[in-house]
Amino acid sequence: TFVMAGLGGFRGIVAEVLWFRVNTLQEEGRFMELVQLSDWITMLDPHAAEAWSYNAWNLAYNVSVVMLRPEDRLRWVQNGIALLRDKGLSFNPREARLYRELAWLYQNKVGDTLDDAHLTYKLTLAETMAPWLHEDGTVNDTPENRAHLAALRLDAARMAALEKRFGPLDWRIAESHAVYWAIQGVDYASDTERLMCRRGVYQPLILSLLRGRFTGDLARKQWRASGNLALAAATADYIAETNSEFPSKTILSVYSRYLCFAVAHSAKDGRTEQALALYERLMNVLPAHGTKPTLEDVVKGWEPANEDKP
């Protein structure tokens, strides 16, 4: 408090000095010591997005893996998420990068399997969300539930709007939370950051087709997830919109390969009408020249020949 009040315009200089110290500690692997130092930096310069994202990343990735017990790792991952969600965004509510970084923590740290404690992260999220949701994991938008969700920094009306746009998102799944935060970043982003935020939306949507519905047993702490193919058409729409706004071979490749993936999985799941509709979209995306695959070819695993793989 003394430093904040007394340094005035020199706070930025002090923050720069502390950043040099942070780099040294980082190189030495002294991650625990970085926690307090990074907290000082964010308080000295609370509108510097880099400081918030760095500190959250350090807590969720570096400090957490030093811990041996899954429950201890969980606490540090939650601290990283809370730092961005509760503090960083309160100081910087229009900073697109912070929304994107928060979305990535959900998609990568919680939703992926790279951390040995990932099942603890997933089950804890599902247990935290379950009381305020319908049986299928969609939001149960009641006045009482709105208050509980608001305590988790989630807006029930926004959650319901996303379900209306994309389909029945299961909020027990980390990918749904990644979509929730990344799409808010899109609202404030421009140029390259806007493209990165849009990727932060369609990537977890694509993953949700594979593992977007919780099918485990929370009472027995059993984790299982299955595909949420109800999101397939809206996901295709979003990728197509991204390609229209930022046309490139890379995004077009993502789109065409996604359509192949969605066609195959829809057909195998018995969603014949959806598979046919997505197949027609694929035909419109593929180059006019050359031999085009049949529906059966795509279901068997055909992919477009393109060097720009996503």
mmCIF file of C-alpha atoms in Angstrom:
data_model
loop_
_atom_site.group_PDB
_atom_site.id
_atom_site.type_symbol
_atom_site.label_atom_id
_atom_site.label_comp_id
_atom_site.label_asym_id
_atom_site.label_seq_id
_atom_site.Cartn_x
_atom_site.Cartn_y
_atom_site.Cartn_z
ATOM 1 C CA THR A 1 0.000 0.000 0.000
ATOM 2 C CA PHE A 2 2.882 2.348 0.832
ATOM 3 C CA VAL A 3 4.495 1.684 -2.538
ATOM 4 C CA MET A 4 1.235 2.200 -4.443
ATOM 5 C CA ALA A 5 0.576 5.524 -2.698
ATOM 6 C CA GLY A 6 4.114 6.852 -2.549
ATOM 7 C CA LEU A 7 5.718 6.003 -5.874
ATOM 8 C CA GLY A 8 3.224 7.749 -8.109
ATOM 9 C CA GLY A 9 4.524 7.912 -11.669
ATOM 10 C CA PHE A 10 7.594 5.864 -10.744
ATOM 11 C CA ARG A 11 5.527 2.701 -10.327
ATOM 12 C CA GLY A 12 6.094 1.782 -13.959
ATOM 13 C CA ILE A 13 9.874 1.996 -13.479
ATOM 14 C CA VAL A 14 9.723 -0.214 -10.384
ATOM 15 C CA ALA A 15 7.561 -2.706 -12.298
ATOM 16 C CA GLU A 16 10.204 -2.863 -15.045
ATOM 17 C CA VAL A 17 12.915 -3.577 -12.457
ATOM 18 C CA LEU A 18 10.782 -6.366 -10.968
ATOM 19 C CA TRP A 19 10.310 -7.855 -14.455
ATOM 20 C CA PHE A 20 14.086 -8.231 -14.720
ATOM 21 C CA ARG A 21 14.026 -10.097 -11.411
ATOM 22 C CA VAL A 22 11.172 -12.277 -12.661
ATOM 23 C CA ASN A 23 13.201 -13.289 -15.703
ATOM 24 C CA THR A 24 16.110 -14.290 -13.468
ATOM 25 C CA LEU A 25 13.920 -16.387 -11.163
ATOM 26 C CA GLN A 26 12.280 -17.993 -14.185
ATOM 27 C CA GLU A 27 15.642 -19.023 -15.612
ATOM 28 C CA GLU A 28 16.635 -20.468 -12.233
ATOM 29 C CA GLY A 29 13.373 -22.399 -11.894
ATOM 30 C CA ARG A 30 12.447 -20.659 -8.622
ATOM 31 C CA PHE A 31 8.745 -20.594 -9.403
ATOM 32 C CA MET A 32 7.427 -20.292 -5.852
ATOM 33 C CA GLU A 33 9.362 -17.065 -5.346
ATOM 34 C CA LEU A 34 7.788 -15.740 -8.530
ATOM 35 C CA VAL A 35 4.306 -15.810 -6.996
ATOM 36 C CA GLN A 36 4.712 -12.846 -4.621
ATOM 37 C CA LEU A 37 6.890 -10.930 -7.039
ATOM 38 C CA SER A 38 4.352 -11.291 -9.851
ATOM 39 C CA ASP A 39 1.578 -10.195 -7.508
ATOM 40 C CA TRP A 40 3.492 -6.988 -6.788
ATOM 41 C CA ILE A 41 3.892 -6.360 -10.507
ATOM 42 C CA THR A 42 0.172 -6.683 -11.165
ATOM 43 C CA MET A 43 -0.588 -4.281 -8.332
ATOM 44 C CA LEU A 44 2.016 -1.778 -9.518
ATOM 45 C CA ASP A 45 0.655 -1.854 -13.062
ATOM 46 C CA PRO A 46 -2.849 -3.412 -12.916
ATOM 47 C CA HIS A 47 -3.661 -2.512 -16.515
ATOM 48 C CA ALA A 48 -0.739 -4.464 -17.992
ATOM 49 C CA ALA A 49 -2.335 -7.579 -19.497
ATOM 50 C CA GLU A 50 1.039 -9.282 -19.834
ATOM 51 C CA ALA A 51 1.560 -9.271 -16.063
ATOM 52 C CA TRP A 52 -1.807 -10.893 -15.350
ATOM 53 C CA SER A 53 -1.441 -13.572 -18.003
ATOM 54 C CA TYR A 54 2.147 -14.350 -16.971
ATOM 55 C CA ASN A 55 1.240 -14.648 -13.293
ATOM 56 C CA ALA A 56 -1.756 -16.889 -14.004
ATOM 57 C CA TRP A 57 0.328 -19.089 -16.299
ATOM 58 C CA ASN A 58 3.036 -19.384 -13.646
ATOM 59 C CA LEU A 59 0.532 -20.481 -10.990
ATOM 60 C CA ALA A 60 -1.360 -22.934 -13.179
ATOM 61 C CA TYR A 61 1.590 -24.493 -14.984
ATOM 62 C CA ASN A 62 4.862 -23.971 -13.106
ATOM 63 C CA VAL A 63 3.861 -23.879 -9.449
ATOM 64 C CA SER A 64 1.160 -26.540 -9.740
ATOM 65 C CA VAL A 65 3.476 -29.218 -11.141
ATOM 66 C CA VAL A 66 5.855 -28.804 -8.196
ATOM 67 C CA MET A 67 3.090 -30.205 -5.986
ATOM 68 C CA LEU A 68 2.889 -33.961 -5.504
ATOM 69 C CA ARG A 69 -0.748 -34.424 -4.504
ATOM 70 C CA PRO A 70 -3.503 -33.863 -7.109
ATOM 71 C CA GLU A 71 -5.536 -31.786 -4.661
ATOM 72 C CA ASP A 72 -2.565 -29.453 -4.130
ATOM 73 C CA ARG A 73 -2.044 -29.102 -7.866
ATOM 74 C CA LEU A 74 -5.751 -28.363 -8.230
ATOM 75 C CA ARG A 75 -5.518 -25.470 -5.785
ATOM 76 C CA TRP A 76 -2.785 -23.748 -7.797
ATOM 77 C CA VAL A 77 -4.579 -24.283 -11.103
ATOM 78 C CA GLN A 78 -7.715 -22.788 -9.559
ATOM 79 C CA ASN A 79 -5.622 -19.873 -8.263
ATOM 80 C CA GLY A 80 -4.370 -19.197 -11.785
ATOM 81 C CA ILE A 81 -7.894 -19.245 -13.187
ATOM 82 C CA ALA A 82 -9.241 -17.056 -10.384
ATOM 83 C CA LEU A 83 -6.423 -14.542 -10.830
ATOM 84 C CA LEU A 84 -7.426 -13.847 -14.428
ATOM 85 C CA ARG A 85 -11.169 -14.209 -13.938
ATOM 86 C CA ASP A 86 -11.650 -12.355 -10.648
ATOM 87 C CA LYS A 87 -8.830 -9.803 -10.639
ATOM 88 C CA GLY A 88 -7.281 -9.394 -14.065
ATOM 89 C CA LEU A 89 -10.588 -8.929 -15.846
ATOM 90 C CA SER A 90 -11.959 -6.672 -13.116
ATOM 91 C CA PHE A 91 -9.115 -4.237 -13.830
ATOM 92 C CA ASN A 92 -9.197 -4.877 -17.593
ATOM 93 C CA PRO A 93 -12.761 -5.797 -18.609
ATOM 94 C CA ARG A 94 -12.126 -4.975 -22.281
ATOM 95 C CA GLU A 95 -8.760 -6.733 -22.631
ATOM 96 C CA ALA A 96 -9.330 -9.484 -25.207
ATOM 97 C CA ARG A 97 -6.059 -11.245 -24.469
ATOM 98 C CA LEU A 98 -7.082 -11.993 -20.878
ATOM 99 C CA TYR A 99 -10.316 -13.635 -22.016
ATOM 100 C CA ARG A 100 -8.332 -15.735 -24.469
ATOM 101 C CA GLU A 101 -5.743 -16.726 -21.869
ATOM 102 C CA LEU A 102 -8.491 -17.731 -19.449
ATOM 103 C CA ALA A 103 -10.164 -19.807 -22.147
ATOM 104 C CA TRP A 104 -6.847 -21.545 -22.839
ATOM 105 C CA LEU A 105 -6.452 -22.506 -19.167
ATOM 106 C CA TYR A 106 -9.796 -24.300 -19.371
ATOM 107 C CA GLN A 107 -9.110 -25.912 -22.735
ATOM 108 C CA ASN A 108 -5.510 -26.954 -22.162
ATOM 109 C CA LYS A 109 -4.870 -27.277 -18.433
ATOM 110 C CA VAL A 110 -8.275 -28.593 -17.352
ATOM 111 C CA GLY A 111 -9.669 -30.117 -20.524
ATOM 112 C CA ASP A 112 -6.569 -31.835 -21.912
ATOM 113 C CA THR A 113 -4.708 -34.841 -20.501
ATOM 114 C CA LEU A 114 -1.184 -33.405 -20.313
ATOM 115 C CA ASP A 115 -1.170 -33.112 -16.509
ATOM 116 C CA ASP A 116 -1.171 -36.254 -14.358
ATOM 117 C CA ALA A 117 -3.841 -34.634 -12.164
ATOM 118 C CA HIS A 118 -6.177 -33.758 -15.048
ATOM 119 C CA LEU A 119 -8.973 -36.060 -13.830
ATOM 120 C CA THR A 120 -9.028 -34.202 -10.517
ATOM 121 C CA TYR A 121 -9.404 -30.909 -12.374
ATOM 122 C CA LYS A 122 -12.185 -32.273 -14.570
ATOM 123 C CA LEU A 123 -14.171 -33.922 -11.778
ATOM 124 C CA THR A 124 -13.904 -30.842 -9.566
ATOM 125 C CA LEU A 125 -15.249 -28.614 -12.327
ATOM 126 C CA ALA A 126 -18.116 -31.027 -12.997
ATOM 127 C CA GLU A 127 -18.962 -31.278 -9.284
ATOM 128 C CA THR A 128 -18.876 -27.493 -8.902
ATOM 129 C CA MET A 129 -21.211 -26.915 -11.838
ATOM 130 C CA ALA A 130 -23.654 -29.841 -11.518
ATOM 131 C CA PRO A 131 -26.018 -28.356 -8.879
ATOM 132 C CA TRP A 132 -26.926 -25.423 -11.135
ATOM 133 C CA LEU A 133 -27.496 -27.393 -14.330
ATOM 134 C CA HIS A 134 -30.103 -29.626 -15.917
ATOM 135 C CA GLU A 135 -29.451 -33.342 -16.004
ATOM 136 C CA ASP A 136 -27.904 -33.040 -19.472
ATOM 137 C CA GLY A 137 -25.465 -30.373 -18.291
ATOM 138 C CA THR A 138 -27.193 -27.375 -19.865
ATOM 139 C CA VAL A 139 -27.767 -24.320 -17.696
ATOM 140 C CA ASN A 140 -30.814 -24.299 -15.410
ATOM 141 C CA ASP A 141 -31.589 -20.603 -15.560
ATOM 142 C CA THR A 142 -33.509 -19.819 -12.362
ATOM 143 C CA PRO A 143 -33.133 -16.755 -10.091
ATOM 144 C CA GLU A 144 -31.526 -18.886 -7.383
ATOM 145 C CA ASN A 145 -29.132 -20.564 -9.785
ATOM 146 C CA ARG A 146 -28.210 -17.236 -11.347
ATOM 147 C CA ALA A 147 -26.908 -16.056 -7.985
ATOM 148 C CA HIS A 148 -24.803 -19.168 -7.499
ATOM 149 C CA LEU A 149 -23.391 -18.962 -11.025
ATOM 150 C CA ALA A 150 -22.626 -15.272 -10.583
ATOM 151 C CA ALA A 151 -20.434 -16.207 -7.608
ATOM 152 C CA LEU A 152 -18.430 -18.278 -10.112
ATOM 153 C CA ARG A 153 -18.286 -15.236 -12.439
ATOM 154 C CA LEU A 154 -20.690 -16.918 -14.870
ATOM 155 C CA ASP A 155 -23.718 -15.189 -16.346
ATOM 156 C CA ALA A 156 -26.650 -17.587 -16.752
ATOM 157 C CA ALA A 157 -28.214 -15.482 -19.510
ATOM 158 C CA ARG A 158 -24.957 -15.522 -21.481
ATOM 159 C CA MET A 159 -24.677 -19.289 -20.984
ATOM 160 C CA ALA A 160 -28.221 -19.752 -22.277
ATOM 161 C CA ALA A 161 -27.480 -17.500 -25.269
ATOM 162 C CA LEU A 162 -24.447 -19.607 -26.163
ATOM 163 C CA GLU A 163 -26.578 -22.763 -25.977
ATOM 164 C CA LYS A 164 -29.092 -21.144 -28.298
ATOM 165 C CA ARG A 165 -26.333 -20.255 -30.737
ATOM 166 C CA PHE A 166 -24.244 -23.435 -30.697
ATOM 167 C CA GLY A 167 -26.429 -26.148 -29.191
ATOM 168 C CA PRO A 168 -26.665 -27.964 -25.844
ATOM 169 C CA LEU A 169 -23.328 -27.114 -24.254
ATOM 170 C CA ASP A 170 -22.519 -29.250 -21.221
ATOM 171 C CA TRP A 171 -21.144 -26.894 -18.552
ATOM 172 C CA ARG A 172 -19.599 -29.768 -16.607
ATOM 173 C CA ILE A 173 -17.036 -29.928 -19.419
ATOM 174 C CA ALA A 174 -13.999 -27.626 -19.569
ATOM 175 C CA GLU A 175 -14.367 -26.975 -23.303
ATOM 176 C CA SER A 176 -17.721 -25.249 -22.742
ATOM 177 C CA HIS A 177 -16.039 -22.809 -20.356
ATOM 178 C CA ALA A 178 -13.306 -22.202 -22.910
ATOM 179 C CA VAL A 179 -15.985 -21.200 -25.423
ATOM 180 C CA TYR A 180 -17.667 -18.968 -22.828
ATOM 181 C CA TRP A 181 -14.559 -16.906 -22.144
ATOM 182 C CA ALA A 182 -12.991 -16.852 -25.603
ATOM 183 C CA ILE A 183 -16.128 -15.562 -27.293
ATOM 184 C CA GLN A 184 -16.151 -12.583 -24.936
ATOM 185 C CA GLY A 185 -12.642 -11.807 -26.079
ATOM 186 C CA VAL A 186 -13.918 -11.719 -29.671
ATOM 187 C CA ASP A 187 -16.227 -8.843 -28.694
ATOM 188 C CA TYR A 188 -13.272 -6.654 -27.693
ATOM 189 C CA ALA A 189 -10.561 -7.852 -30.068
ATOM 190 C CA SER A 190 -9.368 -6.570 -33.413
ATOM 191 C CA ASP A 191 -6.940 -7.699 -36.111
ATOM 192 C CA THR A 192 -4.725 -10.662 -35.126
ATOM 193 C CA GLU A 193 -6.047 -10.837 -31.576
ATOM 194 C CA ARG A 194 -9.577 -11.179 -32.914
ATOM 195 C CA LEU A 195 -8.512 -14.115 -35.060
ATOM 196 C CA MET A 196 -6.794 -15.750 -32.080
ATOM 197 C CA CYS A 197 -9.921 -15.302 -29.968
ATOM 198 C CA ARG A 198 -12.084 -16.809 -32.706
ATOM 199 C CA ARG A 199 -9.717 -19.787 -32.780
ATOM 200 C CA GLY A 200 -10.182 -19.941 -29.027
ATOM 201 C CA VAL A 201 -13.882 -20.475 -29.726
ATOM 202 C CA TYR A 202 -13.874 -23.007 -32.560
ATOM 203 C CA GLN A 203 -11.065 -25.187 -31.192
ATOM 204 C CA PRO A 204 -12.955 -26.216 -28.026
ATOM 205 C CA LEU A 205 -16.142 -26.553 -30.078
ATOM 206 C CA ILE A 206 -14.384 -29.064 -32.337
ATOM 207 C CA LEU A 207 -13.066 -30.912 -29.280
ATOM 208 C CA SER A 208 -16.589 -30.980 -27.869
ATOM 209 C CA LEU A 209 -17.716 -33.130 -30.767
ATOM 210 C CA LEU A 210 -15.383 -35.784 -29.364
ATOM 211 C CA ARG A 211 -15.722 -35.232 -25.604
ATOM 212 C CA GLY A 212 -18.326 -32.551 -25.000
ATOM 213 C CA ARG A 213 -20.823 -34.471 -22.838
ATOM 214 C CA PHE A 214 -20.172 -35.722 -19.314
ATOM 215 C CA THR A 215 -21.279 -39.358 -19.008
ATOM 216 C CA GLY A 216 -19.447 -40.342 -15.833
ATOM 217 C CA ASP A 217 -20.610 -40.769 -12.250
ATOM 218 C CA LEU A 218 -19.858 -37.901 -9.883
ATOM 219 C CA ALA A 219 -21.002 -39.860 -6.827
ATOM 220 C CA ARG A 220 -18.329 -42.459 -7.557
ATOM 221 C CA LYS A 221 -15.863 -39.874 -8.882
ATOM 222 C CA GLN A 222 -15.737 -41.620 -12.228
ATOM 223 C CA TRP A 223 -14.855 -39.520 -15.265
ATOM 224 C CA ARG A 224 -16.210 -40.310 -18.707
ATOM 225 C CA ALA A 225 -17.032 -38.059 -21.632
ATOM 226 C CA SER A 226 -18.632 -38.717 -24.983
ATOM 227 C CA GLY A 227 -19.164 -36.714 -28.141
ATOM 228 C CA ASN A 228 -21.613 -33.843 -28.403
ATOM 229 C CA LEU A 229 -22.512 -34.043 -32.088
ATOM 230 C CA ALA A 230 -25.445 -31.685 -31.622
ATOM 231 C CA LEU A 231 -22.875 -28.878 -31.899
ATOM 232 C CA ALA A 232 -21.630 -29.970 -35.338
ATOM 233 C CA ALA A 233 -23.609 -27.648 -37.629
ATOM 234 C CA ALA A 234 -23.152 -24.511 -35.530
ATOM 235 C CA THR A 235 -19.434 -25.229 -35.223
ATOM 236 C CA ALA A 236 -19.216 -25.443 -39.010
ATOM 237 C CA ASP A 237 -21.013 -22.094 -39.239
ATOM 238 C CA TYR A 238 -18.538 -20.472 -36.863
ATOM 239 C CA ILE A 239 -15.465 -21.737 -38.704
ATOM 240 C CA ALA A 240 -16.997 -20.607 -42.010
ATOM 241 C CA GLU A 241 -17.614 -17.150 -40.516
ATOM 242 C CA THR A 242 -13.996 -17.028 -39.348
ATOM 243 C CA ASN A 243 -12.778 -17.918 -42.822
ATOM 244 C CA SER A 244 -14.968 -15.201 -44.342
ATOM 245 C CA GLU A 245 -13.531 -12.612 -41.975
ATOM 246 C CA PHE A 246 -9.932 -13.849 -42.157
ATOM 247 C CA PRO A 247 -9.641 -15.739 -45.450
ATOM 248 C CA SER A 248 -6.569 -17.953 -45.612
ATOM 249 C CA LYS A 249 -5.513 -21.382 -46.794
ATOM 250 C CA THR A 250 -4.921 -22.440 -43.206
ATOM 251 C CA ILE A 251 -8.446 -21.677 -41.998
ATOM 252 C CA LEU A 252 -9.938 -23.134 -45.164
ATOM 253 C CA SER A 253 -7.947 -26.290 -44.450
ATOM 254 C CA VAL A 254 -9.278 -26.351 -40.881
ATOM 255 C CA TYR A 255 -12.808 -25.945 -42.230
ATOM 256 C CA SER A 256 -12.591 -28.685 -44.855
ATOM 257 C CA ARG A 257 -10.927 -31.140 -42.492
ATOM 258 C CA TYR A 258 -13.433 -30.327 -39.785
ATOM 259 C CA LEU A 259 -16.287 -31.058 -42.203
ATOM 260 C CA CYS A 260 -14.746 -34.442 -43.019
ATOM 261 C CA PHE A 261 -14.462 -35.194 -39.326
ATOM 262 C CA ALA A 262 -18.024 -34.051 -38.583
ATOM 263 C CA VAL A 263 -19.497 -35.983 -41.518
ATOM 264 C CA ALA A 264 -17.794 -39.215 -40.473
ATOM 265 C CA HIS A 265 -18.760 -38.970 -36.818
ATOM 266 C CA SER A 266 -22.320 -37.878 -37.562
ATOM 267 C CA ALA A 267 -22.830 -40.813 -39.929
ATOM 268 C CA LYS A 268 -21.364 -43.301 -37.471
ATOM 269 C CA ASP A 269 -23.655 -41.919 -34.755
ATOM 270 C CA GLY A 270 -26.723 -42.478 -36.929
ATOM 271 C CA ARG A 271 -27.276 -38.777 -37.655
ATOM 272 C CA THR A 272 -27.793 -39.390 -41.352
ATOM 273 C CA GLU A 273 -29.520 -36.112 -42.189
ATOM 274 C CA GLN A 274 -26.852 -34.086 -40.427
ATOM 275 C CA ALA A 275 -24.088 -36.065 -42.133
ATOM 276 C CA LEU A 276 -25.628 -35.392 -45.557
ATOM 277 C CA ALA A 277 -25.974 -31.674 -44.865
ATOM 278 C CA LEU A 278 -22.366 -31.411 -43.737
ATOM 279 C CA TYR A 279 -21.248 -33.466 -46.733
ATOM 280 C CA GLU A 280 -22.948 -30.973 -49.073
ATOM 281 C CA ARG A 281 -21.064 -28.166 -47.372
ATOM 282 C CA LEU A 282 -17.830 -30.067 -47.875
ATOM 283 C CA MET A 283 -18.547 -30.435 -51.582
ATOM 284 C CA ASN A 284 -18.996 -26.671 -51.850
ATOM 285 C CA VAL A 285 -15.676 -26.036 -50.102
ATOM 286 C CA LEU A 286 -13.515 -28.433 -52.106
ATOM 287 C CA PRO A 287 -11.884 -27.146 -55.331
ATOM 288 C CA ALA A 288 -13.990 -27.554 -58.453
ATOM 289 C CA HIS A 289 -11.207 -29.418 -60.243
ATOM 290 C CA GLY A 290 -10.220 -32.896 -59.230
ATOM 291 C CA THR A 291 -12.138 -35.949 -58.103
ATOM 292 C CA LYS A 292 -14.459 -35.385 -55.176
ATOM 293 C CA PRO A 293 -15.050 -38.101 -52.578
ATOM 294 C CA THR A 294 -18.331 -39.891 -52.074
ATOM 295 C CA LEU A 295 -20.093 -39.767 -48.732
ATOM 296 C CA GLU A 296 -18.894 -43.307 -48.090
ATOM 297 C CA ASP A 297 -15.295 -42.234 -48.765
ATOM 298 C CA VAL A 298 -15.522 -39.463 -46.184
ATOM 299 C CA VAL A 299 -17.095 -41.763 -43.597
ATOM 300 C CA LYS A 300 -14.185 -44.173 -44.121
ATOM 301 C CA GLY A 301 -11.664 -41.435 -43.359
ATOM 302 C CA TRP A 302 -10.991 -39.513 -46.571
ATOM 303 C CA GLU A 303 -9.290 -36.122 -46.091
ATOM 304 C CA PRO A 304 -8.433 -33.372 -48.576
ATOM 305 C CA ALA A 305 -4.856 -33.275 -49.833
ATOM 306 C CA ASN A 306 -3.588 -30.016 -48.439
ATOM 307 C CA GLU A 307 -0.212 -29.038 -47.083
ATOM 308 C CA ASP A 308 -1.726 -26.438 -44.745
ATOM 309 C CA LYS A 309 -2.847 -28.854 -42.072
ATOM 310 C CA PRO A 310 -4.308 -27.258 -38.923
#
